[in-house]
Amino acid sequence: MVVVLVPFTVFFGTSGNPVLVAITLNLIAVSLAISVILQSYYRDFIALNKSRSELQRLHDEVVHLADSDSLTQLANRRRFFSELNRRLTQTVPTSQRVTIGVLDLDGFKGVNDAYGHRAGDQVLIEVGRRLRALAKDFGCIARLGGDEFGVIISGERSDAELRVIGLTMCMALREPYNIIETQVQLGASVGFASAPDAADTSEKLYECADYALYYAKNHARGTATLFTADHEGEIRELSLVDQTLRHINPRDELSLAFQPIVDVETGRIAACEALARWQNPQLGCVEPTRFIRAAERSGLIGPLTDLLLEKALVSTIDWPSDMRLSFNLSTYDVTSADSAERIVNIIHASRVDPARIDFEVTETALMQDFDRARASLEYFKNFGVQISLDDFGSGYSSLSYIHKLPIDKIKIDRSFVIDIERGGNGSEIITTIIALCRSLELECVVEGIETSAQVEILRRLGCRFMQGYHFARPMTAEKLRHHITDNNRVKRIAA
Ligand code: C2E
Ligand code: MG
Ligand code: MG
């Protein structure tokens, strides 16, 4: 404008011709108007551009927030699955192996409960830091929620390599954590599953890894477990049992068998253990270990325990008043906040004296959430129920926690009884456990006694309470009534 307008204005403005001067003035006015309009367009354009880059920044931030875990700064569950889906589609043509791991901390809830959420957050941040440092060598780490972490392993890895990776992660997380004013120690277990062997979709692959983790937690805590064809069979079986269990009327199909626990000093039945039985038209007789596990995994166990306990208490009413009821509780029953209260209400409503009841809990159940379990056991104890530690010796057998729990009895696992006749080290272990029970003033019951020779050996070792096929197999409530009468008559005659 300046280049054209200045010489034009000078030339026509000084011409002295009024028409040309008027044209010049008009041109100046139009040029100014155009420049104002252009200026305003330019300003709008700059503002638009600015807001676009701001928008892009905000978009990037939202994507980052949506994809990452704000506490640990690791990828989150959403990102984990989108990354997994991406890798699975990429590797379809090559059928290359994609492995994921699901890792869970052992004892994290205890830290949260004992030291508060701030301490819990510090632990999670540190876990995230340790895993990130390790993961740079083998893949992508994500926090899937709570104290559960996921890892996508890059590249083809053999089973042995996966085990090493898993163990490295578990070991790294076992190192102490400095939180607030103290130091805590945790454990970790991990389950691995590989596509395409285990599954070909992200959801199924996750389910498999989660099952492997569940297996690790119950059988090899603190280590890595790889999902195998055996686990696949177990999952199929569990889901069949689970599906059937959902569609039955448990009151009709579930029943109880009772097995006496004998006081060998008097020969009388000191207690009876209630053992769940399920007879189904399609599946036949399903073992309790199988359907209790399925019910635990699918969240059906709460109502199932209630029903079985109600049935057991009804039978107890007919028994001699000095005979106790021993009832098995599952992991869920001792680790969920409201089930303890429900269980106590059922006993209260039954009018059976709580002092006649023993709750059997396993070490595995207690270790799932030690603090919660301890709180539930204390609640039961305050109500008057006694606690037995079932299958002692078959799990962690960490003696250190026994004195921290309100336990009254220990039931020695039958695996130790099997080899005492053969002179195996079962008798030494039993002797040690009996000595332990004496010093802690706990009662001791030995399970799984099948022969009179075993009874004699155990008697010499100082065992007083015994249970097993040698005395009686589990039987219906009806048969038990006759059994009690016969047993007591024999004892009276002998006396
Ligand atoms: P457990 O509580 O350790 O029960 C003892 C198991 O050993 C029973 O198996 C019993 O039949 C078996 N047994 C008893 N004496 C002998 C013997 O001399 N030799 C052999 N070989 N076995 C013997 P069962 O009834 O199959 O129960 C298995 C497990 O299922 C129980 O182990 C318990 O953990 C669980 N369970 C059973 N009923 C219930 C229940 O109502 N609730 C819960 N949560 N778990 C239950
Ligand atoms: Mg038991
Ligand atoms: Mg047992």
Tab-separated table of N, CA, C and O in Angstrom, residues 99-180:
chain	number	residue	atom	x	y	z
A	99	THR	N	3.502	-61.911	25.713
A	99	THR	CA	3.264	-62.375	27.083
A	99	THR	C	2.877	-61.213	27.979
A	99	THR	O	3.459	-60.130	27.881
A	100	ILE	N	1.887	-61.456	28.821
A	100	ILE	CA	1.594	-60.444	29.843
A	100	ILE	C	1.767	-61.066	31.228
A	100	ILE	O	1.646	-62.289	31.396
A	101	GLY	N	2.052	-60.215	32.191
A	101	GLY	CA	2.160	-60.668	33.570
A	101	GLY	C	1.232	-59.823	34.426
A	101	GLY	O	1.073	-58.627	34.173
A	102	VAL	N	0.580	-60.452	35.382
A	102	VAL	CA	-0.229	-59.706	36.350
A	102	VAL	C	0.409	-59.930	37.711
A	102	VAL	O	0.629	-61.073	38.116
A	103	LEU	N	0.743	-58.838	38.368
A	103	LEU	CA	1.505	-58.913	39.615
A	103	LEU	C	0.685	-58.295	40.751
A	103	LEU	O	0.038	-57.267	40.564
A	104	ASP	N	0.711	-58.945	41.876
A	104	ASP	CA	-0.074	-58.464	43.011
A	104	ASP	C	0.801	-58.471	44.265
A	104	ASP	O	1.591	-59.393	44.463
A	105	LEU	N	0.658	-57.423	45.078
A	105	LEU	CA	1.490	-57.330	46.285
A	105	LEU	C	0.875	-58.149	47.411
A	105	LEU	O	-0.348	-58.171	47.561
A	106	ASP	N	1.706	-58.806	48.189
A	106	ASP	CA	1.222	-59.528	49.363
A	106	ASP	C	1.496	-58.656	50.579
A	106	ASP	O	2.626	-58.240	50.792
A	107	GLY	N	0.448	-58.400	51.349
A	107	GLY	CA	0.632	-57.641	52.593
A	107	GLY	C	0.467	-56.150	52.433
A	107	GLY	O	0.702	-55.398	53.373
A	108	PHE	N	0.047	-55.696	51.248
A	108	PHE	CA	-0.084	-54.250	51.049
A	108	PHE	C	-1.198	-53.672	51.916
A	108	PHE	O	-1.071	-52.606	52.494
A	109	LYS	N	-2.299	-54.421	51.993
A	109	LYS	CA	-3.450	-53.912	52.747
A	109	LYS	C	-3.057	-53.684	54.218
A	109	LYS	O	-3.511	-52.727	54.839
A	110	GLY	N	-2.190	-54.562	54.711
A	110	GLY	CA	-1.730	-54.429	56.091
A	110	GLY	C	-1.015	-53.110	56.305
A	110	GLY	O	-1.203	-52.449	57.327
A	111	VAL	N	-0.195	-52.702	55.323
A	111	VAL	CA	0.543	-51.428	55.428
A	111	VAL	C	-0.459	-50.283	55.456
A	111	VAL	O	-0.369	-49.371	56.279
A	112	ASN	N	-1.443	-50.342	54.565
A	112	ASN	CA	-2.475	-49.306	54.503
A	112	ASN	C	-3.220	-49.193	55.823
A	112	ASN	O	-3.454	-48.101	56.319
A	113	ASP	N	-3.589	-50.360	56.374
A	113	ASP	CA	-4.368	-50.355	57.614
A	113	ASP	C	-3.531	-49.875	58.788
A	113	ASP	O	-4.001	-49.117	59.625
A	114	ALA	N	-2.271	-50.328	58.836
A	114	ALA	CA	-1.443	-50.008	60.004
A	114	ALA	C	-0.892	-48.587	59.957
A	114	ALA	O	-0.816	-47.926	60.989
A	115	TYR	N	-0.483	-48.125	58.786
A	115	TYR	CA	0.210	-46.826	58.728
A	115	TYR	C	-0.557	-45.747	57.967
A	115	TYR	O	-0.073	-44.639	57.807
A	116	GLY	N	-1.721	-46.067	57.451
A	116	GLY	CA	-2.537	-45.066	56.764
A	116	GLY	C	-2.294	-45.044	55.264
A	116	GLY	O	-1.336	-45.637	54.755
A	117	HIS	N	-3.194	-44.317	54.567
A	117	HIS	CA	-3.161	-44.323	53.099
A	117	HIS	C	-1.959	-43.590	52.523
A	117	HIS	O	-1.495	-43.917	51.436
A	118	ARG	N	-1.465	-42.599	53.292
A	118	ARG	CA	-0.303	-41.849	52.776
A	118	ARG	C	0.894	-42.805	52.654
A	118	ARG	O	1.618	-42.793	51.669
A	119	ALA	N	1.049	-43.655	53.684
A	119	ALA	CA	2.133	-44.632	53.651
A	119	ALA	C	1.900	-45.633	52.508
A	119	ALA	O	2.833	-45.984	51.776
A	120	GLY	N	0.641	-46.036	52.350
A	120	GLY	CA	0.294	-46.954	51.261
A	120	GLY	C	0.663	-46.355	49.914
A	120	GLY	O	1.242	-47.026	49.052
A	121	ASP	N	0.358	-45.049	49.749
A	121	ASP	CA	0.686	-44.379	48.483
A	121	ASP	C	2.194	-44.362	48.259
A	121	ASP	O	2.670	-44.583	47.144
A	122	GLN	N	2.939	-44.117	49.346
A	122	GLN	CA	4.416	-44.085	49.210
A	122	GLN	C	4.935	-45.436	48.730
A	122	GLN	O	5.827	-45.505	47.886
A	123	VAL	N	4.343	-46.498	49.286
A	123	VAL	CA	4.783	-47.845	48.878
A	123	VAL	C	4.489	-48.055	47.395
A	123	VAL	O	5.342	-48.525	46.634
A	124	LEU	N	3.273	-47.656	46.974
A	124	LEU	CA	2.903	-47.866	45.563
A	124	LEU	C	3.820	-47.074	44.626
A	124	LEU	O	4.217	-47.575	43.569
A	125	ILE	N	4.164	-45.849	45.041
A	125	ILE	CA	5.062	-45.035	44.207
A	125	ILE	C	6.411	-45.740	44.073
A	125	ILE	O	6.981	-45.848	42.994
A	126	GLU	N	6.891	-46.278	45.205
A	126	GLU	CA	8.193	-46.960	45.194
A	126	GLU	C	8.120	-48.252	44.361
A	126	GLU	O	9.041	-48.568	43.610
A	127	VAL	N	6.995	-48.966	44.485
A	127	VAL	CA	6.819	-50.178	43.675
A	127	VAL	C	6.873	-49.794	42.199
A	127	VAL	O	7.560	-50.428	41.391
A	128	GLY	N	6.162	-48.705	41.850
A	128	GLY	CA	6.149	-48.226	40.471
A	128	GLY	C	7.553	-47.902	39.995
A	128	GLY	O	7.945	-48.261	38.882
A	129	ARG	N	8.327	-47.252	40.861
A	129	ARG	CA	9.693	-46.852	40.494
A	129	ARG	C	10.563	-48.088	40.234
A	129	ARG	O	11.249	-48.182	39.232
A	130	ARG	N	10.454	-49.075	41.153
A	130	ARG	CA	11.284	-50.292	40.998
A	130	ARG	C	10.894	-51.056	39.736
A	130	ARG	O	11.744	-51.540	39.008
A	131	LEU	N	9.573	-51.158	39.511
A	131	LEU	CA	9.138	-51.925	38.332
A	131	LEU	C	9.539	-51.204	37.041
A	131	LEU	O	9.948	-51.843	36.078
A	132	ARG	N	9.432	-49.855	37.042
A	132	ARG	CA	9.794	-49.113	35.840
A	132	ARG	C	11.275	-49.322	35.520
A	132	ARG	O	11.657	-49.520	34.385
A	133	ALA	N	12.088	-49.305	36.590
A	133	ALA	CA	13.535	-49.479	36.391
A	133	ALA	C	13.819	-50.852	35.789
A	133	ALA	O	14.670	-50.990	34.907
A	134	LEU	N	13.073	-51.868	36.229
A	134	LEU	CA	13.297	-53.218	35.691
A	134	LEU	C	12.740	-53.338	34.283
A	134	LEU	O	13.333	-53.954	33.410
A	135	ALA	N	11.548	-52.715	34.089
A	135	ALA	CA	10.814	-52.942	32.840
A	135	ALA	C	11.537	-52.400	31.627
A	135	ALA	O	11.266	-52.850	30.517
A	136	LYS	N	12.458	-51.467	31.844
A	136	LYS	CA	13.133	-50.927	30.653
A	136	LYS	C	13.895	-52.022	29.920
A	136	LYS	O	14.149	-51.921	28.739
A	137	ASP	N	14.207	-53.104	30.643
A	137	ASP	CA	14.917	-54.217	29.993
A	137	ASP	C	13.974	-55.170	29.264
A	137	ASP	O	14.386	-55.935	28.430
A	138	PHE	N	12.691	-55.192	29.646
A	138	PHE	CA	11.848	-56.205	29.008
A	138	PHE	C	10.454	-55.768	28.568
A	138	PHE	O	9.747	-56.547	27.947
A	139	GLY	N	10.012	-54.578	28.862
A	139	GLY	CA	8.694	-54.228	28.339
A	139	GLY	C	8.023	-53.059	29.004
A	139	GLY	O	8.681	-52.163	29.519
A	140	CYS	N	6.684	-53.115	28.983
A	140	CYS	CA	5.897	-51.962	29.443
A	140	CYS	C	5.137	-52.321	30.704
A	140	CYS	O	4.535	-53.378	30.805
A	141	ILE	N	5.241	-51.431	31.695
A	141	ILE	CA	4.616	-51.689	33.007
A	141	ILE	C	3.407	-50.781	33.187
A	141	ILE	O	3.427	-49.627	32.766
A	142	ALA	N	2.365	-51.303	33.808
A	142	ALA	CA	1.178	-50.487	34.074
A	142	ALA	C	0.657	-50.799	35.467
A	142	ALA	O	0.891	-51.888	35.989
A	143	ARG	N	-0.042	-49.815	36.049
A	143	ARG	CA	-0.745	-50.112	37.301
A	143	ARG	C	-2.195	-50.376	36.917
A	143	ARG	O	-2.859	-49.518	36.348
A	144	LEU	N	-2.669	-51.579	37.227
A	144	LEU	CA	-4.003	-51.963	36.783
A	144	LEU	C	-5.074	-51.559	37.780
A	144	LEU	O	-6.251	-51.594	37.484
A	145	GLY	N	-4.663	-51.157	38.967
A	145	GLY	CA	-5.625	-50.759	40.004
A	145	GLY	C	-5.166	-51.292	41.336
A	145	GLY	O	-4.535	-52.337	41.379
A	146	GLY	N	-5.469	-50.566	42.423
A	146	GLY	CA	-5.104	-51.019	43.767
A	146	GLY	C	-3.639	-51.389	43.836
A	146	GLY	O	-2.761	-50.600	43.465
A	147	ASP	N	-3.356	-52.613	44.284
A	147	ASP	CA	-1.958	-53.052	44.348
A	147	ASP	C	-1.674	-54.091	43.272
A	147	ASP	O	-0.862	-54.979	43.444
A	148	GLU	N	-2.381	-53.945	42.147
A	148	GLU	CA	-2.182	-54.887	41.036
A	148	GLU	C	-1.483	-54.178	39.872
A	148	GLU	O	-1.889	-53.092	39.477
A	149	PHE	N	-0.443	-54.806	39.374
A	149	PHE	CA	0.331	-54.223	38.286
A	149	PHE	C	0.360	-55.192	37.104
A	149	PHE	O	0.228	-56.406	37.289
A	150	GLY	N	0.499	-54.623	35.892
A	150	GLY	CA	0.539	-55.470	34.704
A	150	GLY	C	1.812	-55.196	33.935
A	150	GLY	O	2.338	-54.081	33.968
A	151	VAL	N	2.295	-56.213	33.244
A	151	VAL	CA	3.488	-56.012	32.418
A	151	VAL	C	3.276	-56.695	31.074
A	151	VAL	O	2.704	-57.789	31.015
A	152	ILE	N	3.667	-55.989	30.016
A	152	ILE	CA	3.634	-56.617	28.683
A	152	ILE	C	5.081	-56.874	28.316
A	152	ILE	O	5.902	-55.949	28.278
A	153	ILE	N	5.406	-58.136	28.099
A	153	ILE	CA	6.801	-58.496	27.837
A	153	ILE	C	7.040	-58.410	26.338
A	153	ILE	O	6.310	-59.024	25.554
A	154	SER	N	8.067	-57.677	25.975
A	154	SER	CA	8.336	-57.555	24.547
A	154	SER	C	9.286	-58.654	24.090
A	154	SER	O	10.103	-59.152	24.870
A	155	GLY	N	9.138	-59.021	22.829
A	155	GLY	CA	10.029	-60.020	22.219
A	155	GLY	C	9.671	-61.444	22.611
A	155	GLY	O	8.915	-61.667	23.546
A	156	GLU	N	10.195	-62.383	21.853
A	156	GLU	CA	9.959	-63.820	22.125
A	156	GLU	C	10.755	-64.223	23.357
A	156	GLU	O	11.957	-63.993	23.429
A	157	ARG	N	10.105	-64.794	24.345
A	157	ARG	CA	10.819	-65.234	25.555
A	157	ARG	C	10.437	-66.675	25.832
A	157	ARG	O	9.264	-67.041	25.715
A	158	SER	N	11.412	-67.436	26.273
A	158	SER	CA	11.120	-68.827	26.638
A	158	SER	C	10.480	-68.839	28.025
A	158	SER	O	10.539	-67.845	28.751
A	159	ASP	N	9.905	-69.987	28.401
A	159	ASP	CA	9.287	-70.103	29.722
A	159	ASP	C	10.321	-69.828	30.817
A	159	ASP	O	10.029	-69.182	31.809
A	160	ALA	N	11.546	-70.349	30.596
A	160	ALA	CA	12.594	-70.158	31.609
A	160	ALA	C	12.907	-68.676	31.766
A	160	ALA	O	13.050	-68.177	32.895
A	161	GLU	N	12.985	-67.962	30.635
A	161	GLU	CA	13.278	-66.519	30.712
A	161	GLU	C	12.160	-65.784	31.450
A	161	GLU	O	12.411	-64.883	32.251
A	162	LEU	N	10.907	-66.198	31.160
A	162	LEU	CA	9.773	-65.545	31.829
A	162	LEU	C	9.849	-65.754	33.331
A	162	LEU	O	9.579	-64.848	34.119
A	163	ARG	N	10.215	-66.985	33.719
A	163	ARG	CA	10.325	-67.269	35.161
A	163	ARG	C	11.369	-66.371	35.807
A	163	ARG	O	11.164	-65.861	36.898
A	164	VAL	N	12.493	-66.187	35.100
A	164	VAL	CA	13.562	-65.333	35.646
A	164	VAL	C	13.052	-63.898	35.782
A	164	VAL	O	13.254	-63.246	36.814
A	165	ILE	N	12.356	-63.413	34.738
A	165	ILE	CA	11.814	-62.046	34.791
A	165	ILE	C	10.858	-61.913	35.985
A	165	ILE	O	10.929	-60.964	36.763
A	166	GLY	N	9.977	-62.901	36.127
A	166	GLY	CA	8.999	-62.877	37.218
A	166	GLY	C	9.681	-62.860	38.574
A	166	GLY	O	9.337	-62.062	39.451
A	167	LEU	N	10.678	-63.729	38.717
A	167	LEU	CA	11.382	-63.809	40.006
A	167	LEU	C	12.139	-62.521	40.294
A	167	LEU	O	12.179	-62.061	41.430
A	168	THR	N	12.729	-61.928	39.231
A	168	THR	CA	13.458	-60.665	39.412
A	168	THR	C	12.510	-59.596	39.948
A	168	THR	O	12.869	-58.829	40.853
A	169	MET	N	11.299	-59.558	39.383
A	169	MET	CA	10.333	-58.554	39.848
A	169	MET	C	9.950	-58.824	41.305
A	169	MET	O	9.920	-57.912	42.128
A	170	CYS	N	9.658	-60.106	41.605
A	170	CYS	CA	9.243	-60.445	42.976
A	170	CYS	C	10.342	-60.100	43.976
A	170	CYS	O	10.080	-59.571	45.052
A	171	MET	N	11.600	-60.408	43.598
A	171	MET	CA	12.736	-60.145	44.506
A	171	MET	C	12.903	-58.641	44.711
A	171	MET	O	13.149	-58.189	45.828
A	172	ALA	N	12.763	-57.876	43.611
A	172	ALA	CA	12.952	-56.422	43.727
A	172	ALA	C	11.910	-55.827	44.662
A	172	ALA	O	12.190	-54.877	45.395
A	173	LEU	N	10.715	-56.391	44.645
A	173	LEU	CA	9.650	-55.826	45.476
A	173	LEU	C	9.719	-56.321	46.912
A	173	LEU	O	9.017	-55.818	47.781
A	174	ARG	N	10.561	-57.331	47.143
A	174	ARG	CA	10.693	-57.860	48.498
A	174	ARG	C	11.651	-57.020	49.348
A	174	ARG	O	11.683	-57.133	50.556
A	175	GLU	N	12.445	-56.186	48.682
A	175	GLU	CA	13.372	-55.294	49.425
A	175	GLU	C	12.562	-54.360	50.313
A	175	GLU	O	11.449	-53.973	49.946
A	176	PRO	N	13.099	-53.956	51.481
A	176	PRO	CA	12.315	-53.104	52.391
A	176	PRO	C	11.939	-51.751	51.781
A	176	PRO	O	12.628	-51.249	50.903
A	177	TYR	N	10.834	-51.195	52.291
A	177	TYR	CA	10.357	-49.877	51.850
A	177	TYR	C	10.462	-48.909	53.026
A	177	TYR	O	10.009	-49.244	54.124
A	178	ASN	N	11.049	-47.755	52.792
A	178	ASN	CA	11.098	-46.740	53.854
A	178	ASN	C	9.878	-45.862	53.724
A	178	ASN	O	9.720	-45.162	52.731
A	179	ILE	N	9.010	-45.922	54.714
A	179	ILE	CA	7.822	-45.068	54.653
A	179	ILE	C	7.716	-44.273	55.949
A	179	ILE	O	8.102	-44.757	57.009
A	180	ILE	N	7.223	-43.070	55.838
A	180	ILE	CA	7.098	-42.121	56.944
A	180	ILE	C	8.230	-42.323	57.960
A	180	ILE	O	9.341	-41.928	57.690
